[in-house]
Amino acid sequence: MISRSETTLRLARREDAAAIARIYNQGIEERQATFETEPRSAAQIEHLLDERGERYPTVVVEHDGQVVAWAGVSAYRTRPCYAGVGEFSVYVDRAARGSGMGRLALEGLIAACEQRGFWKLVSRVFPENTASRALCQRAGFREVGVYRRHGKLDGQWRDCVIVERLIGEAAAP
Ligand SMILES: CC(C)(COP(=O)(O)OP(=O)(O)OC[C@H]1O[C@@H](n2cnc3c(N)ncnc32)[C@H](O)[C@@H]1OP(=O)(O)O)[C@@H](O)C(=O)NCCC(=O)NCCS
């Protein structure tokens, strides 16, 4: 049998919105990744991509012509002193998890953020999200600490592990 596979990383385009929404909605449905509970539509993701524009990149990983993973960054705070701090998210299609796609997407996002002058990426991860914590650790993130009872998901308190990685100028020795 001949198998052909090609994996590419690139900046997201508006046409990727449906695939990004589909993958994000899997994570929302599983209740292990985010406090969000409402599925997103392609139109909402298109709007988000437009809003984030060139400053706050989203990258996608395509495998055999299908978008299988995405990672994106949003503003951490509006205060100018935090202009170079971004909050990231990373989501991989259920069928493609555990095959390096998350790491590729996150490393691609880090590179895109470094090009734009960001100096730090942060996120919050549920303590039970073993895959996300492993990915973050492999991608050079440090666990800063745990926010206790940071929010409720389906009526239950959830803690969050804060992760950070210095990038660009701030990562220089
Ligand atoms: C978390 C997630 C993005 C990880 O992406 P992935 O493509 O499955 O992970 P990768 O295959 O790139 O693995 C990255 C590293 O984490 C490790 N890892 C991945 N899944 C793991 C698991 N379930 N348990 C332990 N380690 C795991 C891998 O071994 C790999 O380490 P290595 O590079 O030393 O081999 C993915 O599982 C996902 O989309 N989950 C649902 C959404 C989510 O939780 N997003 C994060 C929100 S904070």
Coordinates of C-alpha atoms in Angstrom, one line a residue, residues 37 151-158:
T37 CA -20.2 25.6 27.1
G151 CA -14.8 29.3 38.0
K152 CA -17.7 27.0 37.7
L153 CA -18.3 24.6 34.9
D154 CA -21.7 22.9 34.8
G155 CA -22.2 24.1 38.4
Q156 CA -18.9 22.6 39.7
W157 CA -15.9 24.5 40.9
R158 CA -12.8 24.1 38.8

